[in-house]
One Martini backbone bead per residue (centre of mass of N, CA, C, O) as a GRO file, in nm:
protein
  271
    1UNK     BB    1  -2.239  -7.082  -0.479
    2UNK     BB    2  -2.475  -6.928  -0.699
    3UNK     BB    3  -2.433  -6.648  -0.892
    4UNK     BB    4  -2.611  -6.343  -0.974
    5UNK     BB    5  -2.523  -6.091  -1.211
    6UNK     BB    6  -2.691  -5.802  -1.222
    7UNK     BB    7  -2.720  -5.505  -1.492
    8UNK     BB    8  -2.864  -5.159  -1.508
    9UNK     BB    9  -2.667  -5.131  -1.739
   10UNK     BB   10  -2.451  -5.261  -1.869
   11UNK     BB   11  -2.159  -5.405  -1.706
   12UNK     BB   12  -1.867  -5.427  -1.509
   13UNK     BB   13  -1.761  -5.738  -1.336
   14UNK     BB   14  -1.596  -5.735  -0.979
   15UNK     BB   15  -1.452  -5.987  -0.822
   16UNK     BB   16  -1.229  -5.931  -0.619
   17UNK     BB   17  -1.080  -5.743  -0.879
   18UNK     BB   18  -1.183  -5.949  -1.072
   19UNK     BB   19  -1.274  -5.934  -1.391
   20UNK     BB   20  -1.593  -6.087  -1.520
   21UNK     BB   21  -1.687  -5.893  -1.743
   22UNK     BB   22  -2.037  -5.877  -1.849
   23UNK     BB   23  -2.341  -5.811  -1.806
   24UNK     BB   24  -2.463  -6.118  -1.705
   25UNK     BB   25  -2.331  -6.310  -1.432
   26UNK     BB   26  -2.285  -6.704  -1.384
   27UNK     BB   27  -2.171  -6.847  -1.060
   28UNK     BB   28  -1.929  -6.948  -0.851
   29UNK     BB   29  -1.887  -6.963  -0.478
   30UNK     BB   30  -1.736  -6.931  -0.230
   31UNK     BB   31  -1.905  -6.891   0.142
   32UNK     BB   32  -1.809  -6.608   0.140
   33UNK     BB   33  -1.684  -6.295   0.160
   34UNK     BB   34  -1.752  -6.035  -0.094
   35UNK     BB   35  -1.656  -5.825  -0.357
   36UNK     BB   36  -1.871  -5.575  -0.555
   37UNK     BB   37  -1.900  -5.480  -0.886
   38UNK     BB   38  -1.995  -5.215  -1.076
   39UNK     BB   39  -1.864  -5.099  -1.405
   40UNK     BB   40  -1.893  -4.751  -1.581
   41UNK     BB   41  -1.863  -4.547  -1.823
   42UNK     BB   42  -2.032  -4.245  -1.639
   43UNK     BB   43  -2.089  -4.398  -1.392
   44UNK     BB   44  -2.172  -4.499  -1.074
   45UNK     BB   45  -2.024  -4.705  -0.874
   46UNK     BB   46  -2.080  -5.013  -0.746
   47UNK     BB   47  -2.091  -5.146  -0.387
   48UNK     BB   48  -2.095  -5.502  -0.296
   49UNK     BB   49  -2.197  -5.787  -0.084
   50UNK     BB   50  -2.127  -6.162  -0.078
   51UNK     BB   51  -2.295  -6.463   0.038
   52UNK     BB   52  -2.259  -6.773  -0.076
   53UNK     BB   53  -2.505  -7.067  -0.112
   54UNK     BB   54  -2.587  -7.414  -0.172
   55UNK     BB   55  -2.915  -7.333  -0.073
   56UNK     BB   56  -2.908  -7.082  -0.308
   57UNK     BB   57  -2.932  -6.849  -0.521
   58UNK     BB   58  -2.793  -6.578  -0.579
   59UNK     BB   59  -2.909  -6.206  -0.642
   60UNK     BB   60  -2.785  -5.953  -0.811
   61UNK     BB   61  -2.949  -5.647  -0.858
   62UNK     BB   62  -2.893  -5.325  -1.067
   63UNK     BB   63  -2.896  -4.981  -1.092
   64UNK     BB   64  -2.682  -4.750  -1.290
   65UNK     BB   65  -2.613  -4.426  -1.247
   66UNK     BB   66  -2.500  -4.154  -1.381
   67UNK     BB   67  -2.306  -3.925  -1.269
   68UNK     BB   68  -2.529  -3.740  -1.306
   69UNK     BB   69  -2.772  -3.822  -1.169
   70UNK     BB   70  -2.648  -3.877  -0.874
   71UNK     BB   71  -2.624  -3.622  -0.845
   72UNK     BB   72  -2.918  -3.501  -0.894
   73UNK     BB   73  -3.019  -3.745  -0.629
   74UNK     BB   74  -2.791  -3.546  -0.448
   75UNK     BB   75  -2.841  -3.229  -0.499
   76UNK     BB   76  -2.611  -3.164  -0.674
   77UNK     BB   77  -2.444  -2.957  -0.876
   78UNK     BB   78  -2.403  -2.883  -1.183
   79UNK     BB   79  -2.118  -2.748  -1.366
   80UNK     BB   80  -2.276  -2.578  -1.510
   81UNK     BB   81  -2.445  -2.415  -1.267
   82UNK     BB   82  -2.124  -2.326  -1.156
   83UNK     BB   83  -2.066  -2.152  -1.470
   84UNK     BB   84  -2.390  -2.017  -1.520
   85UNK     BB   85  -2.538  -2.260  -1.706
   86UNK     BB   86  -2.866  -2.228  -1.758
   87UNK     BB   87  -3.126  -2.450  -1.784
   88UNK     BB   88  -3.423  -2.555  -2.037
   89UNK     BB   89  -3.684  -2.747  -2.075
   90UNK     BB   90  -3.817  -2.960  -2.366
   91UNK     BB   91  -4.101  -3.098  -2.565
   92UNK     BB   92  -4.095  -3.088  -2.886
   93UNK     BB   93  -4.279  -3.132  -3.172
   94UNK     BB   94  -4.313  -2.916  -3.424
   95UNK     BB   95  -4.222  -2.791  -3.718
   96UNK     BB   96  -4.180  -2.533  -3.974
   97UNK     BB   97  -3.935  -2.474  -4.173
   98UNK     BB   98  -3.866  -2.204  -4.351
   99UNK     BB   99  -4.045  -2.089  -4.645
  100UNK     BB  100  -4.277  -1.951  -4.808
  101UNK     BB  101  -4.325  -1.814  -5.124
  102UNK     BB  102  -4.506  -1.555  -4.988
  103UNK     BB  103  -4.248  -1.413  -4.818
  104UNK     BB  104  -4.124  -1.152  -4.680
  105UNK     BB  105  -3.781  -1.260  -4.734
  106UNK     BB  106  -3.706  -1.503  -4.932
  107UNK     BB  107  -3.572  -1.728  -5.004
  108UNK     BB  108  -3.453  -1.987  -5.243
  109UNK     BB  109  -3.341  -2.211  -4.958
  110UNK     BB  110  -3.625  -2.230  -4.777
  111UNK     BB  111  -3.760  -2.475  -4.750
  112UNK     BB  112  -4.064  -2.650  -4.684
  113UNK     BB  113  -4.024  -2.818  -4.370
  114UNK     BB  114  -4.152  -3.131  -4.173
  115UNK     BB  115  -4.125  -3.139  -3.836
  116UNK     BB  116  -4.045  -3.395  -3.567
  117UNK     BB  117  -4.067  -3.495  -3.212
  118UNK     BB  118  -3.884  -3.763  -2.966
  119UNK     BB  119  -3.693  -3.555  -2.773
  120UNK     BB  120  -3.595  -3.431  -2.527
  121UNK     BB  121  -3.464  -3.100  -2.358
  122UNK     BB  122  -3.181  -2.893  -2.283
  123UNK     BB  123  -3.165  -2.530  -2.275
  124UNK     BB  124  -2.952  -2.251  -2.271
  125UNK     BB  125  -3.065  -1.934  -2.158
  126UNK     BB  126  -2.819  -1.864  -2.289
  127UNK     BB  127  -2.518  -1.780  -2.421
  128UNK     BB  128  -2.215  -1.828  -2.424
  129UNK     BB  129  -1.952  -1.707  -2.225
  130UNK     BB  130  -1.603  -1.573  -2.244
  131UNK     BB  131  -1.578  -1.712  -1.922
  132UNK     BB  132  -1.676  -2.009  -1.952
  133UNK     BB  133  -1.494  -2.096  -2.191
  134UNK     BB  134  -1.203  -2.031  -2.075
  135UNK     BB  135  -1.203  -2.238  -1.864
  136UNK     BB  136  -1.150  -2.471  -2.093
  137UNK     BB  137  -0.855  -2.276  -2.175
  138UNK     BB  138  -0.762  -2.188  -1.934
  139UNK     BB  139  -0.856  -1.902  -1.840
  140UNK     BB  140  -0.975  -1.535  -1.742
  141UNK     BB  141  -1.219  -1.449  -1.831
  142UNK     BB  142  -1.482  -1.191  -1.719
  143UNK     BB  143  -1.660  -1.197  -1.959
  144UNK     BB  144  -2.007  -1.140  -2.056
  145UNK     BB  145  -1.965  -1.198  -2.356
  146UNK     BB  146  -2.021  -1.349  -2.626
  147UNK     BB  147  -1.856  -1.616  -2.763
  148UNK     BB  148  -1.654  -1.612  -3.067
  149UNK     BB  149  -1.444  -1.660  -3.300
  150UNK     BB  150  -1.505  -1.982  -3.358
  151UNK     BB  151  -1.550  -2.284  -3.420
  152UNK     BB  152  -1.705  -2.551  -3.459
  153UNK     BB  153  -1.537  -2.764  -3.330
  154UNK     BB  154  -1.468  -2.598  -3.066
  155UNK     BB  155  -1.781  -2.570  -2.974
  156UNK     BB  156  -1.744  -2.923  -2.955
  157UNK     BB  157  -1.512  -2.933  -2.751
  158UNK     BB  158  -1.703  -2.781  -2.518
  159UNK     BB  159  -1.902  -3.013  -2.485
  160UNK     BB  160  -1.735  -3.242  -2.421
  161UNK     BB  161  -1.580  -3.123  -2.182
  162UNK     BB  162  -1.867  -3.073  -1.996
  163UNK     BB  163  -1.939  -3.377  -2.013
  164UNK     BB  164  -1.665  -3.484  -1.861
  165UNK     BB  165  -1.719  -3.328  -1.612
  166UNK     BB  166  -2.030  -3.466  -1.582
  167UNK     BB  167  -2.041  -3.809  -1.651
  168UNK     BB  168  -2.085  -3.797  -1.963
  169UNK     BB  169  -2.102  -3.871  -2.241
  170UNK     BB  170  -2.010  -3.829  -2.564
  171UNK     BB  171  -2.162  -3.680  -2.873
  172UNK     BB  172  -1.867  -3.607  -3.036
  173UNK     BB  173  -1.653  -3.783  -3.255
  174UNK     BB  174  -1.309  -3.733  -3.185
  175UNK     BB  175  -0.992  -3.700  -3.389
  176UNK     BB  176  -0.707  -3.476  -3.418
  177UNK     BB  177  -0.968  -3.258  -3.448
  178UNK     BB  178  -1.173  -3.465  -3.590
  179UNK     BB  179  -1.484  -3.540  -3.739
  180UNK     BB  180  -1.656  -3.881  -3.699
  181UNK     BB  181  -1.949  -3.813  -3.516
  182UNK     BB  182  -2.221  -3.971  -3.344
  183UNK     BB  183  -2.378  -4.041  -3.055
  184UNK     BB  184  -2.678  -4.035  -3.025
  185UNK     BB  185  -2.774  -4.130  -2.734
  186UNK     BB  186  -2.655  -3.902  -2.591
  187UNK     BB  187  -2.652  -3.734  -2.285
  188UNK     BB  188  -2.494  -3.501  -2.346
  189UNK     BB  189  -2.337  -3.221  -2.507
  190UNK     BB  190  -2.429  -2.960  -2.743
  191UNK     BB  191  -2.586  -2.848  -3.015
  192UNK     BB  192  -2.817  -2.751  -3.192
  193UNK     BB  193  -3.026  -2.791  -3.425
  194UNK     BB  194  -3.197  -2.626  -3.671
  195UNK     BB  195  -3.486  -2.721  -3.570
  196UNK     BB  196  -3.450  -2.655  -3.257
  197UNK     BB  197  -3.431  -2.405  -3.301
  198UNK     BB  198  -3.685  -2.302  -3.468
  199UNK     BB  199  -3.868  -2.380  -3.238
  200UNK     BB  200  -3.766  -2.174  -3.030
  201UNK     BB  201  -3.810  -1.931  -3.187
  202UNK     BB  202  -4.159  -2.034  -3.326
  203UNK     BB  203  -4.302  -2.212  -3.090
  204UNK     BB  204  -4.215  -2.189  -2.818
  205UNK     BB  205  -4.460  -2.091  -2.608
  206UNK     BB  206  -4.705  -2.117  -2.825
  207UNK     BB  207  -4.998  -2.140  -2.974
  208UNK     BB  208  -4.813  -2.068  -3.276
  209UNK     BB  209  -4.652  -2.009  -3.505
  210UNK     BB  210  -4.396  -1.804  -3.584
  211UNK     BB  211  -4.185  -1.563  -3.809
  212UNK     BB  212  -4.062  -1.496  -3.511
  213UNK     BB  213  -3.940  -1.432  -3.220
  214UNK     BB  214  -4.171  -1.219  -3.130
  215UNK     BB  215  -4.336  -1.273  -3.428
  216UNK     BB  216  -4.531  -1.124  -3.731
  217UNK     BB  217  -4.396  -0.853  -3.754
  218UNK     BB  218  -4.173  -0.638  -3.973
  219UNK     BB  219  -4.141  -0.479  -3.699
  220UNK     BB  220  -3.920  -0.395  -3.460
  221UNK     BB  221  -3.881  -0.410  -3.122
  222UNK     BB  222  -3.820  -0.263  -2.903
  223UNK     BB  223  -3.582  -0.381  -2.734
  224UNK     BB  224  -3.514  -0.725  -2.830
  225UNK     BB  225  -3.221  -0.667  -3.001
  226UNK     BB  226  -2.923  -0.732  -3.092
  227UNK     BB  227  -2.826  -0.568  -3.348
  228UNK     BB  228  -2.814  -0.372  -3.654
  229UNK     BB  229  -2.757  -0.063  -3.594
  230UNK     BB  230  -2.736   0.303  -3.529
  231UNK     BB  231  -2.457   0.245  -3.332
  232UNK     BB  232  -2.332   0.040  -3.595
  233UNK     BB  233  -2.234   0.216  -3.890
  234UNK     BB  234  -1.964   0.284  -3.877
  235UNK     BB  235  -1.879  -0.024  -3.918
  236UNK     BB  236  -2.172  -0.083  -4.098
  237UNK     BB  237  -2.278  -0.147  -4.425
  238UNK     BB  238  -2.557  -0.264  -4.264
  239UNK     BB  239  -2.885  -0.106  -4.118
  240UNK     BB  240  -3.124  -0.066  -3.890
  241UNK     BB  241  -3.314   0.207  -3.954
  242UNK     BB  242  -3.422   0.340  -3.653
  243UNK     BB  243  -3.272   0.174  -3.485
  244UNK     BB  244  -3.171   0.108  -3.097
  245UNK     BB  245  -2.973  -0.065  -2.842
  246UNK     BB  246  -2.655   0.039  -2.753
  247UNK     BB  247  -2.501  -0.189  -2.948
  248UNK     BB  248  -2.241  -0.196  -3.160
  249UNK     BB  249  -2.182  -0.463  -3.050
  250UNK     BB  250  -2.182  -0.671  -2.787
  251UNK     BB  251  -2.365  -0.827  -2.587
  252UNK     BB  252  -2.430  -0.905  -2.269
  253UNK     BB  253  -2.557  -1.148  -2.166
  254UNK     BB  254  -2.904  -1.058  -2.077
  255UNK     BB  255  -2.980  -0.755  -2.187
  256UNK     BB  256  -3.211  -0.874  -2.319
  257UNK     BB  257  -3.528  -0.986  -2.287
  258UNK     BB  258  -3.697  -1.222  -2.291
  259UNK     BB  259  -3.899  -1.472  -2.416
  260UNK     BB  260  -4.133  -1.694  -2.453
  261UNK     BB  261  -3.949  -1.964  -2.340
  262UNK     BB  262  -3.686  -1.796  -2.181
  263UNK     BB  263  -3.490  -1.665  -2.379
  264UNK     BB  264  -3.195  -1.559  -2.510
  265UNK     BB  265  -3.058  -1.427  -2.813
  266UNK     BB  266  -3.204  -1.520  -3.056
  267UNK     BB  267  -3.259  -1.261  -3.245
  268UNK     BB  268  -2.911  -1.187  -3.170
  269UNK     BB  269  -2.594  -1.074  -3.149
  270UNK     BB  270  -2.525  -1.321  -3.292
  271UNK     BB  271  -2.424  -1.409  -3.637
   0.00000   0.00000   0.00000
């Protein structure tokens, strides 16, 4: 009997244990009962039964879902959320990147760039803490203080590690410990870009674009942000005066208020 064997996305059809190639395949076969399988990396693999008949052609025709999907779509918690790294999702439009030449502290390098955005994200409600990170390192570290004194490769293969965790395509394509490129495409986990930050820092939930993380006011609001302030003077040679957070160094992730977005430290701690 005739038969086709499609699924979206495209997978490799293996039919009783041997590989028929990439679908759609269209073949005979003896009309008797088959195991017929798609599988794709990151994918979760389906398995079906087909018996050809010579009166008529079989269609198996599958949607193969994302192994990160398929556990959302069985309510099954994700991997981030199990090391306690809280997603918000957001649908940004555009923003004015820069500073115009008569704002108060520009810089001569703020240039203003007008973006647009054409995809949403998800984006973790605080900075990686160095109990997070630790995990990826196979290490104990129990500190919710955020991870720092990392590299960027460090930073990206954090990434990659937490997307193959979830059963997502990765992100940034590394060999030997070295940046080749990226996938586009992927819905791996990454860094925001620095246009993706700048819209939550200065648009998310707002009627407006805003100045700062806070607003447009240029002193700065009490206990908004572990800065720079009276309390690091001591190790810091440049400190904002008449400020205080409370916190010489590092403060743990989530100790000052959400912002508008709903994110934390955007506006400080690492820096």
């Amino acid at each position: 009997g005739k038969v086709v064997l499609e699924s979206t996305p495209t997978a490799e059809v293996i039919v009783n244990g041997k590989s028929l190639g990439q679908s759609p395949v269209i073949a005979n076969f003896p009309a008797i009962v088959h195991k017929v399988q798609f599988k794709k990396l990151g994918y979760r693999t389906i398995d079906k039964q087909m018996t050809p008949s010579a009166k008529s052609a079989t269609l198996i025709d599958v949607n193969i879902l994302t192994e990160y999907a398929a556990r959302r779509q069985e309510g099954k918690p994700t991997v981030a959320s199990k090391m306690g790294i809280e997603m918000a999702n957001f649908k940004p439009d555009k923003v004015t990147m820069g500073s115009k030449t008569n704002e108060r502290g520009r810089r001569r390098n703020e240039f203003v760039i007008n973006v647009e955005f054409t995809r949403e994200i998800a984006v973790s409600r605080h900075e990686i803490s160095e109990r997070q990170y630790a995990q990826f390192r196979s290490g104990q570290s129990k500190s919710d203080l955020p991870v720092s004194d990392i590299s960027w490769i460090e930073a990206v293969e954090f990434c990659n590690w937490l997307s193959v965790k979830e059963g997502l395509p990765v992100f940034y394509q590394l060999s030997g410990g070295r940046y080749q490129g990226v996938n586009a495409q992927s819905k791996g986990y990454r860094l925001p870009t620095e246009a993706e930050w700048e819209w939550l820092a200065r648009r998310a939930k707002r009627a407006v674009e805003t100045k700062y993380v806070w607003g447009n006011s240029d002193r700065i609001p009490k206990e908004v942000a572990n800065l720079g302030d009276e309390s690091g003077k001591v190790q810091n040679v440049f400190f904002l005066k008449g400020y205080d957070d409370s916190h010489p160094g590092k403060a743990p992730v989530g100790s000052f208020k959400v912002d508008r977005a709903g994110l934390h430290d955007l506006a400080g701690n690492v820096s």
